[in-house]
XYZ file of C-alpha atoms in Angstrom:
169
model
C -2.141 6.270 -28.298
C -2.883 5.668 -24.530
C -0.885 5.589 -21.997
C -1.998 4.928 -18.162
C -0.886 3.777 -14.787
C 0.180 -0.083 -14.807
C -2.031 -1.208 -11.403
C 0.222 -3.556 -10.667
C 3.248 -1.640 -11.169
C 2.069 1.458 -9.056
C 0.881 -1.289 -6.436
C 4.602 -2.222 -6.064
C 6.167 1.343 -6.535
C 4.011 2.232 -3.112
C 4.546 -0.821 -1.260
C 7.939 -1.205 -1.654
C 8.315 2.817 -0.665
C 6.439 1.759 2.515
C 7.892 -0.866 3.899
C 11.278 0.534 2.813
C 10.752 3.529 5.305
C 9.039 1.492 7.788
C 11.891 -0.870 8.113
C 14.616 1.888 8.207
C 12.587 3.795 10.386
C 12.071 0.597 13.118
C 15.825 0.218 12.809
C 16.300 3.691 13.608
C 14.366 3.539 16.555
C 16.267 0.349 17.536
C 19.726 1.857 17.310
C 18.801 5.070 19.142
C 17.214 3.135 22.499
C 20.210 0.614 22.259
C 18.742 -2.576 20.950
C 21.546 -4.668 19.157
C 19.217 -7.394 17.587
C 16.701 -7.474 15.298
C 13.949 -10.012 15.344
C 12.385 -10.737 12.219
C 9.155 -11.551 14.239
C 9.272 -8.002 15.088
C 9.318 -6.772 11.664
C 5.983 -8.792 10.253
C 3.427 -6.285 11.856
C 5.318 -3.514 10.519
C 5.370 -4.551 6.901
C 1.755 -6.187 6.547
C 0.680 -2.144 7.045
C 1.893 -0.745 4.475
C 1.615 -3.641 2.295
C -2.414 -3.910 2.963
C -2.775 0.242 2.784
C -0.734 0.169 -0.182
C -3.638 -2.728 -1.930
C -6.500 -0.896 -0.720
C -5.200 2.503 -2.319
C -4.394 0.385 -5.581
C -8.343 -1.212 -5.492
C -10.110 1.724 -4.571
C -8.871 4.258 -6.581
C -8.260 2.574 -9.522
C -10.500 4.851 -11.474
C -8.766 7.969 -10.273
C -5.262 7.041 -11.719
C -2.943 8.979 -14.263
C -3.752 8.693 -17.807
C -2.782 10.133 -21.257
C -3.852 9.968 -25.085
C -1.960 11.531 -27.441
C -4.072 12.206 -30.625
C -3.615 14.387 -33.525
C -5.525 16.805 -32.233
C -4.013 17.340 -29.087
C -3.264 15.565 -25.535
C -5.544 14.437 -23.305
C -4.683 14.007 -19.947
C -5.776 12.915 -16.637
C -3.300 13.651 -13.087
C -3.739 10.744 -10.445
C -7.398 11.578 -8.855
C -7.879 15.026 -10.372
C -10.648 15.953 -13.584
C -9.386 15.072 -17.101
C -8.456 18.037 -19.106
C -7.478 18.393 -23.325
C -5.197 20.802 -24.523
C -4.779 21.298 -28.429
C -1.377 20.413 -29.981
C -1.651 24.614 -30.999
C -2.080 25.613 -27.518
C 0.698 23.415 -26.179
C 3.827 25.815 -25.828
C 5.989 23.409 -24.284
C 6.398 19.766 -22.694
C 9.249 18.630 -20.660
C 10.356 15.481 -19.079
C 11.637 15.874 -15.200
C 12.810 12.695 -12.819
C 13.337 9.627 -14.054
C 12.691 6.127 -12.882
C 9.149 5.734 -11.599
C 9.429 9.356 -10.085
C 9.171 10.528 -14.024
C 6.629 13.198 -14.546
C 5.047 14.879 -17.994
C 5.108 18.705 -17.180
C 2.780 20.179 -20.201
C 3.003 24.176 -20.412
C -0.078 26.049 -22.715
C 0.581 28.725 -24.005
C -2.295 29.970 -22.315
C -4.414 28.383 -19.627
C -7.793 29.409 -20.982
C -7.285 26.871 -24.019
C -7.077 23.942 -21.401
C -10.827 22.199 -21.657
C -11.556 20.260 -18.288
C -13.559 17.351 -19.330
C -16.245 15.802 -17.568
C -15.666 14.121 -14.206
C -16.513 14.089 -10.399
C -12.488 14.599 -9.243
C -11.799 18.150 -8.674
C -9.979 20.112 -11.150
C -6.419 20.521 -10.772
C -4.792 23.946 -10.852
C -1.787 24.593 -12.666
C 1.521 25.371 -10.769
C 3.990 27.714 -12.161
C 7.102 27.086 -13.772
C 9.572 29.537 -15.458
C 6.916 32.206 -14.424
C 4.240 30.194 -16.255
C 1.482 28.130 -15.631
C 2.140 23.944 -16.085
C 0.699 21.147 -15.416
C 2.298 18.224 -13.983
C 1.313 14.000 -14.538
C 3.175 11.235 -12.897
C 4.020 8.714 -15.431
C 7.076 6.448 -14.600
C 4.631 3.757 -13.566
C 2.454 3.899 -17.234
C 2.205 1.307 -19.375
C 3.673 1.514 -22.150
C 6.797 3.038 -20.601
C 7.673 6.959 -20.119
C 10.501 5.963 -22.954
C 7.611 5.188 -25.179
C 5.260 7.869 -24.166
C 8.424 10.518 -24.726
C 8.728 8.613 -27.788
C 5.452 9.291 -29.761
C 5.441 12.548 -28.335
C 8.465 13.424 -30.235
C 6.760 12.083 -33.336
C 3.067 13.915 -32.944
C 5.120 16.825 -31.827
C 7.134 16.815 -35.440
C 4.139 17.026 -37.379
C 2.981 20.194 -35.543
C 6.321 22.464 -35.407
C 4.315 25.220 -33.308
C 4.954 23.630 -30.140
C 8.666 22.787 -29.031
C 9.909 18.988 -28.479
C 9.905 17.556 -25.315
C 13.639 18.128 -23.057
C-alpha cells in the first residue's frame, strides 16, 4: 500500500504556519513600538509572502516529498527530499509513532543499519539519527494521504504476519 504527501494538504500545513507567525510576529512588533491599531492594509504584503513561498516550495519540489509502501517484503520509504531507502520486514527491529496532528512522524529502527538498501535517486542519502542509543530513521507523515491513522493501521496488520519485529507504539 502507498502512502505519500497530500500536495495540497502540505501546501496548507506550510502556509498557514507562515502567515500564522508572520501575523503574530507584525503584531509583536506593533505592541512593542506602541502602535494601538492594526490596519488590515498593512497586513496584505505580509501574508502574500509566505503564501507565494509556501506554492513555489509545494510546485517545485513536488518530486522530493515523503513517501511510503508497505509490502510484504518490507517498507519502502522515502524522507521529504532525501534518497529512497528499503528495509526488510526481518531487519526492522522496531517502528514507533511520535507527534500527532500533521507534526506525526514514522520513526523506523533496523536492527542494523547495514540491511537498509538506498535505492536509486539524485537526493542525498539521509543518515540515521540515534534514538535509545540506536540508529532510526525518521519520515514526516501527518500530511499523507491516506491518513497516519491508516498508515499506523496496515502497519499493525503487515507487522502481525511477521512477529520478528515489534508493533508500532
Amino acid at each position: 500500500m502507498d502512502f505519500q504527501v497530500n500536495r495540497g494538504r502540505m501546501w496548507l500545513t506550510i502556509t498557514g504556519w507562515a502567515v500564522t507567525a508572520v501575523i503574530l510576529t507584525r503584531l509583536i512588533a506593533m505592541l512593542i513600538a506602541g502602535s494601538a491599531t492594526v490596519d488590515a492594509s498593512d497586513m496584505i504584503p505580509l501574508v502574500a509572502g509566505p503564501v507565494g513561498a509556501s506554492a513555489a516550495f509545494a510546485l517545485l519540489r513536488r518530486d522530493s516529498l515523503a513517501r511510503i509502501r508497505l509490502t510484504e517484503a518490507g517498507i519502502a520509504f522515502t524522507p521529504t527530499l532525501r534518497r529512497p531507502m528499503f528495509l526488510p520486514w526481518s531487519s526492522v527491529a522496531a517502528v514507533e509513532r511520535r507527534l500527532m496532528g500533521s507534526l506525526t512522524r514514522l520513526v523506523i529502527i533496523p536492527d542494523r543499519v547495514e540491511n537498509v538498501r538506498h535505492l536509486e535517486g539524485t537526493a542525498p542519502v539521509q543518515r540515521p539519527h540515534l534514538r535509545r542509543g540506536r540508529p532510526s530513521f525518521t519520515v514526516v507523515v501527518g500530511s499523507m494521504t491516506p491518513g497516519p491513522d491508516a498508515l499506523f493501521a496496515e502497519l499493525n496488520r503487515i507487522r502481525t504476519a511477521h512477529p520478528a519485529s515489534s508493533p508500532p507504539n
